[in-house]
Short mmCIF file of C-alpha atoms in Angstrom, two decimals:
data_model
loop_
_atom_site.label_atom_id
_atom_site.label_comp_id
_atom_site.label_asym_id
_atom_site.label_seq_id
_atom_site.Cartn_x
_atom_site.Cartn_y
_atom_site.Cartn_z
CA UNK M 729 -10.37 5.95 -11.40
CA UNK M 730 -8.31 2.79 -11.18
CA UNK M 731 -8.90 -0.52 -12.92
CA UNK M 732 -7.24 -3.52 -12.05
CA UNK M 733 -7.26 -6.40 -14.46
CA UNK M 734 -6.20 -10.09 -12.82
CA UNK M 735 -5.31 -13.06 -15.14
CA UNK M 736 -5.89 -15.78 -15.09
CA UNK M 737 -9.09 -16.61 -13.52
CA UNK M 738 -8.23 -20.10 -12.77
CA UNK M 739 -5.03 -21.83 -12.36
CA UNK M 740 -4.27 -25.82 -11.78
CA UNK M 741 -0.66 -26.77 -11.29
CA UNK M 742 1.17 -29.86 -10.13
CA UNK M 743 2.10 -29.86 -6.12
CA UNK M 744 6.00 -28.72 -6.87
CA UNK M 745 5.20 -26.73 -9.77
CA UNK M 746 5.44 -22.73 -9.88
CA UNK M 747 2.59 -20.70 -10.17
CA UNK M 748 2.34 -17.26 -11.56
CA UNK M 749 -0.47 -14.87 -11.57
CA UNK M 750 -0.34 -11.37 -13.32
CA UNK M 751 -1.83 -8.22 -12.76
CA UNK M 752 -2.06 -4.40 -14.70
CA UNK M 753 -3.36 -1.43 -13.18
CA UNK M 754 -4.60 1.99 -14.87
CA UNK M 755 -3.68 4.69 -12.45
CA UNK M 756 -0.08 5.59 -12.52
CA UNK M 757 -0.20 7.40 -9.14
CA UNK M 758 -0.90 3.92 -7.74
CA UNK M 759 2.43 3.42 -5.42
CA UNK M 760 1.09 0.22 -3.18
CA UNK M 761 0.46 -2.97 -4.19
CA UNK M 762 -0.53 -6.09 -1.94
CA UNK M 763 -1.26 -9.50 -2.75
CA UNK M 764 -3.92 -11.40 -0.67
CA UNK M 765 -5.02 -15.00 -0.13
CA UNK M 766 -8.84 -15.89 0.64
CA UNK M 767 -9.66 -19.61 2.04
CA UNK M 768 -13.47 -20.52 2.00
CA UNK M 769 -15.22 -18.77 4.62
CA UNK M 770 -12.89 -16.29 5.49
CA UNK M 771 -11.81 -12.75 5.20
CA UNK M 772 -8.64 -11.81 2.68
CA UNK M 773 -5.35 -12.67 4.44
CA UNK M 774 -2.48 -10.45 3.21
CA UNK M 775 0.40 -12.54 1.74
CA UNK M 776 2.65 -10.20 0.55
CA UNK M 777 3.02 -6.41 -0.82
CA UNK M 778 5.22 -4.35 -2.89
CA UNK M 779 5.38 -0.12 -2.97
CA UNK M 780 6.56 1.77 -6.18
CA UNK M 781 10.03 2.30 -5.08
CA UNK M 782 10.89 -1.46 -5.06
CA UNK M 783 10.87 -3.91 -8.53
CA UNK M 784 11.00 -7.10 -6.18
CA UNK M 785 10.54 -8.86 -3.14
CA UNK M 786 10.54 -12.10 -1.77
CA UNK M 787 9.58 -14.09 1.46
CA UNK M 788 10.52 -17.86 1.06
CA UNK M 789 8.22 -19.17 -1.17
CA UNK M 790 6.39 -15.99 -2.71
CA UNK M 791 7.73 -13.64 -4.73
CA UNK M 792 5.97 -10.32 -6.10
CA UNK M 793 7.59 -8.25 -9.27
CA UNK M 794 6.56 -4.54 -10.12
CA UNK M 795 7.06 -2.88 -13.43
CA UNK M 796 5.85 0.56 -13.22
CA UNK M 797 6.57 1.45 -16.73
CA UNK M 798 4.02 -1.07 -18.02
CA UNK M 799 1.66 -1.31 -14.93
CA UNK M 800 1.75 -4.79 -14.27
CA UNK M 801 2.56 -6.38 -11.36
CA UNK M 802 2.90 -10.66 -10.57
CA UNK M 803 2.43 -12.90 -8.06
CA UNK M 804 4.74 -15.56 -8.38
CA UNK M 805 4.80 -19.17 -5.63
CA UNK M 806 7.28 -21.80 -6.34
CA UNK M 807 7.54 -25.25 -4.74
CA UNK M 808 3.55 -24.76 -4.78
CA UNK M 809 1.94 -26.95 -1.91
CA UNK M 810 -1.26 -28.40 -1.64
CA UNK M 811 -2.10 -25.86 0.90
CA UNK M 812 -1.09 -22.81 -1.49
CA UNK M 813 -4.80 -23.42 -3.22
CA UNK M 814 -7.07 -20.77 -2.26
CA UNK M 815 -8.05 -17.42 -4.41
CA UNK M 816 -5.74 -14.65 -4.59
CA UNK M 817 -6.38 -10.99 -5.20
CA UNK M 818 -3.95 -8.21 -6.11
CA UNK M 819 -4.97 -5.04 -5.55
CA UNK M 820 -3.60 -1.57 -6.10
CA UNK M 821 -3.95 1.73 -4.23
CA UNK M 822 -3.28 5.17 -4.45
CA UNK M 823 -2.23 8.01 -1.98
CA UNK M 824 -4.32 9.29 0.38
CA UNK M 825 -4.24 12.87 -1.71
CA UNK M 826 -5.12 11.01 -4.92
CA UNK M 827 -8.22 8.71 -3.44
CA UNK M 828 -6.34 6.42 -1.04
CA UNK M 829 -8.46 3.55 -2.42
CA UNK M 830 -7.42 -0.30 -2.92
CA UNK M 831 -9.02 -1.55 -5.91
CA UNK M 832 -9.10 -5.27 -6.12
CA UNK M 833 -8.23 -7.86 -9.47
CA UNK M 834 -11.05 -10.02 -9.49
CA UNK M 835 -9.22 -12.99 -8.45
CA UNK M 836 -7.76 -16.05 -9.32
CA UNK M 837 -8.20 -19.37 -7.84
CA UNK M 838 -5.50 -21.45 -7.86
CA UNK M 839 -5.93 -25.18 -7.44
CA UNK M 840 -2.51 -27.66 -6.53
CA UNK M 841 -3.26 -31.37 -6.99
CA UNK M 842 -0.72 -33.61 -5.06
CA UNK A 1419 -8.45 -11.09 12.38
CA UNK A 1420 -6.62 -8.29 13.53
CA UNK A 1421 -9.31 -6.69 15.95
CA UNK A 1422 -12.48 -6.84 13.76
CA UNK A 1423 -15.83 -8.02 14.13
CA UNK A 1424 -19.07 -7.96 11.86
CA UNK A 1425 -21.93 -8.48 12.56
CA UNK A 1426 -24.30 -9.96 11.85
CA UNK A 1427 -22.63 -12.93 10.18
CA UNK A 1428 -25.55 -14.12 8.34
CA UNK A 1429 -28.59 -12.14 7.45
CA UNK A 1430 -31.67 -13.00 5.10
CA UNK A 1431 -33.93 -9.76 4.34
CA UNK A 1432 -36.72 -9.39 2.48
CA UNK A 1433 -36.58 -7.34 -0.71
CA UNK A 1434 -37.66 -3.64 0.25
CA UNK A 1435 -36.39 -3.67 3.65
CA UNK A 1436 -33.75 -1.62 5.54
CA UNK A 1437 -30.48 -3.29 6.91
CA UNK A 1438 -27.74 -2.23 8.89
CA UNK A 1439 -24.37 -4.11 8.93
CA UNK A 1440 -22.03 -3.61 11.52
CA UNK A 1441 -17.98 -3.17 11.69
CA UNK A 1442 -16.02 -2.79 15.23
CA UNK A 1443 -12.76 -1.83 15.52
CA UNK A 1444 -10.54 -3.06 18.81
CA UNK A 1445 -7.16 -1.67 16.80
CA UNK A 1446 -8.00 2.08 16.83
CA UNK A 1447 -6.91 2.50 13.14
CA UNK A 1448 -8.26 5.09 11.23
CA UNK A 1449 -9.36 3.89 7.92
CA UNK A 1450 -12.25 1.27 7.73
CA UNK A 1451 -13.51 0.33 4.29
CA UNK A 1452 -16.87 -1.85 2.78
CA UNK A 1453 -16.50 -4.42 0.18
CA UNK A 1454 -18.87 -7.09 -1.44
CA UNK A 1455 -17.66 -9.77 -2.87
CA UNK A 1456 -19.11 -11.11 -6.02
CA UNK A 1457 -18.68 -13.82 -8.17
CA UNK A 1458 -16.53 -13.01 -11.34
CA UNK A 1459 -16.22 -9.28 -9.78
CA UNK A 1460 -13.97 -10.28 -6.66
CA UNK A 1461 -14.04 -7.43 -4.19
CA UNK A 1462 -15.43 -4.10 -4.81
CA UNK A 1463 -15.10 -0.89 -2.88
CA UNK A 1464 -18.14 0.28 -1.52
CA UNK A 1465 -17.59 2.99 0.53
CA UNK A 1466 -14.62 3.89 2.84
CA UNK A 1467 -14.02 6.38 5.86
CA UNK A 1468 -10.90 8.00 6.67
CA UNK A 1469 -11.68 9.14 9.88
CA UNK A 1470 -14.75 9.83 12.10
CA UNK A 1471 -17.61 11.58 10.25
CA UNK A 1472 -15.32 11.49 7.27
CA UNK A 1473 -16.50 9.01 4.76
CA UNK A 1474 -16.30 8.73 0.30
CA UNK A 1475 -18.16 6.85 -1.98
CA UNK A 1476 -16.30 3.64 -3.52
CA UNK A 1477 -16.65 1.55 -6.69
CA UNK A 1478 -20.34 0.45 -6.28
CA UNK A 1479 -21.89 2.85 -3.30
CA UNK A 1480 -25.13 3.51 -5.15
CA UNK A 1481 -28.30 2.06 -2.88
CA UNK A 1482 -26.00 1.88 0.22
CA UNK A 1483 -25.01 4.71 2.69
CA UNK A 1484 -22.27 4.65 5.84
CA UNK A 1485 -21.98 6.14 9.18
CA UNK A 1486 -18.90 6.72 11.02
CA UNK A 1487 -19.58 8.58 14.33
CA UNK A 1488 -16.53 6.70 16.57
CA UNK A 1489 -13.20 5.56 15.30
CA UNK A 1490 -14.42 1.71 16.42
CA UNK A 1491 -17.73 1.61 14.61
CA UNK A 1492 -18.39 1.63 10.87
CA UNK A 1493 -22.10 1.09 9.78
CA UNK A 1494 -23.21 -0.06 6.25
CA UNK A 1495 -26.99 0.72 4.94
CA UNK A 1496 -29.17 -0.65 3.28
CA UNK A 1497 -31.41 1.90 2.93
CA UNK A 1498 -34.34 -0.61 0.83
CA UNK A 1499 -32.95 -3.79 0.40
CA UNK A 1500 -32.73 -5.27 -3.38
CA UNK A 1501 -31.89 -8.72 -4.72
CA UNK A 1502 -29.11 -7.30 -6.54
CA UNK A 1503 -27.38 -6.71 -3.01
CA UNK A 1504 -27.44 -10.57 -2.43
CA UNK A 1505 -23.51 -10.74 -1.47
CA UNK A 1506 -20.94 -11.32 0.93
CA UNK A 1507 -19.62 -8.53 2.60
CA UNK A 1508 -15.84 -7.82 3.81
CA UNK A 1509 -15.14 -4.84 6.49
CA UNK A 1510 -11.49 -4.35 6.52
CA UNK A 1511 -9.14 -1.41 8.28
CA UNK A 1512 -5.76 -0.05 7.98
CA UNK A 1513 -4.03 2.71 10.09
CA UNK A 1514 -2.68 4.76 7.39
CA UNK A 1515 -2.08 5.11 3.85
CA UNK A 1516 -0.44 2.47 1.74
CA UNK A 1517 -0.24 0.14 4.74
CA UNK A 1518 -2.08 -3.45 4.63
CA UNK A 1519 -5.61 -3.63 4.85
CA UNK A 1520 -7.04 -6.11 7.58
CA UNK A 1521 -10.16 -8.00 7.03
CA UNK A 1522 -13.11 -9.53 9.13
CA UNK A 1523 -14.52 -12.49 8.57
CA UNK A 1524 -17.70 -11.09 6.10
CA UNK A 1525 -21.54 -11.01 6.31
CA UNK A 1526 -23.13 -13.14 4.33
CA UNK A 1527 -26.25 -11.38 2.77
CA UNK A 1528 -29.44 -12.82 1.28
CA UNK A 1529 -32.13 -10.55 0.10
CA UNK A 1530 -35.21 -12.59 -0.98
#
């Protein structure tokens, strides 16, 4: 089945500073990937996703890059704000004919200090 | 949070003992999905339905069993409660393949 590997665990960066978290996944019939944001107490909050057809995409601030030759995926923020910290999970999933499950990374929590 | 609630929010259980956690639906999406959240693991796939009375095992589904008899409602059990299933856990939807996943808000679960 799939395995999704997230790195790093932790990350600390400088409030303006970028911030880039990385991803690989095992199953090459994976063909969705989302990134998702968890503050304390609450349920995942999707951020932004990427399917296999696509090698970027970008809303303001957030960028997510797919290379489905090596199976890795990343997360990247720029301008980070003190607000970005939370943990963030990529996941990846497969078709509904293959599994159509969404395996999770096992997160990284990302700390900016003003 | 898109249409979901679980409940309960918080539960503690003694070890040996059954428990039933609850998912409702308002968005009348077809796939609903367990997690439990771990620290070091992040979120692991439990079990996941794809439709009334059509459910699969996940990741981690051994000790835990799921009923889906209406698209709203998606039951977790607990059939004998260990210590080992002290977690938080994450009900989330989605109304077809390879779209976003929604979450609720989690149970918290303490098995003593």
């Amino acid at each position: 089945g799939e395995n999704v590997e997230q790195h790093p665990s932790t990350l600390s960066v400088q409030e303006g500073d970028s911030a880039v978290i990385k991803c690989t996944y095992s199953d090459s019939a994976s063909n969705y990937f989302p990134w998702y944001k968890q503050e304390l107490g609450k349920g995942p909050q999707l951020i932004i996703d990427i399917r296999s057809n696509v090698g970027e995409k970008k809303d303001q601030r957030i960028a997510v890059t797919l290379n489905k030759t090596a199976k890795h995926f990343s997360l990247h923020i720029t301008e980070t704000q003190p607000e970005d910290s939370a943990v963030y999970f990529c996941a990846a999933s497969t078709p509904r004919n293959q599994g159509g499950k969404l395996i999770f990374g096992q997160g990284t929590e990302l700390s900016v200090k003003p | 949070d898109a249409g979901i609630t679980q409940s309960p929010r918080h539960k503690v259980t003694e070890t040996g003992t059954p428990v039933t956690l609850r998912c409702h639906q308002t968005e009348n999406h077809r796939y609903m999905y367990w997690y439990r959240q771990d620290p070091g693991h992040g979120l692991r796939l439990i079990h996941y339905s794809y439709g009334v009375k059509d459910t699969d095992k996940g990741e981690v589904s051994d000790g835990y069993s799921v009923s889906r008899s209406k698209t709203e409602d998606f039951l977790l059990t607990l059939e004998s409660a260990t210590s080992s299933q002290t977690s938080v856990y994450f009900c989330a939807i989605r109304d077809r393949d390879n779209s976003p996943l929604h979450f609720g808000n989690g149970t918290r679960l303490t098995v003593t």
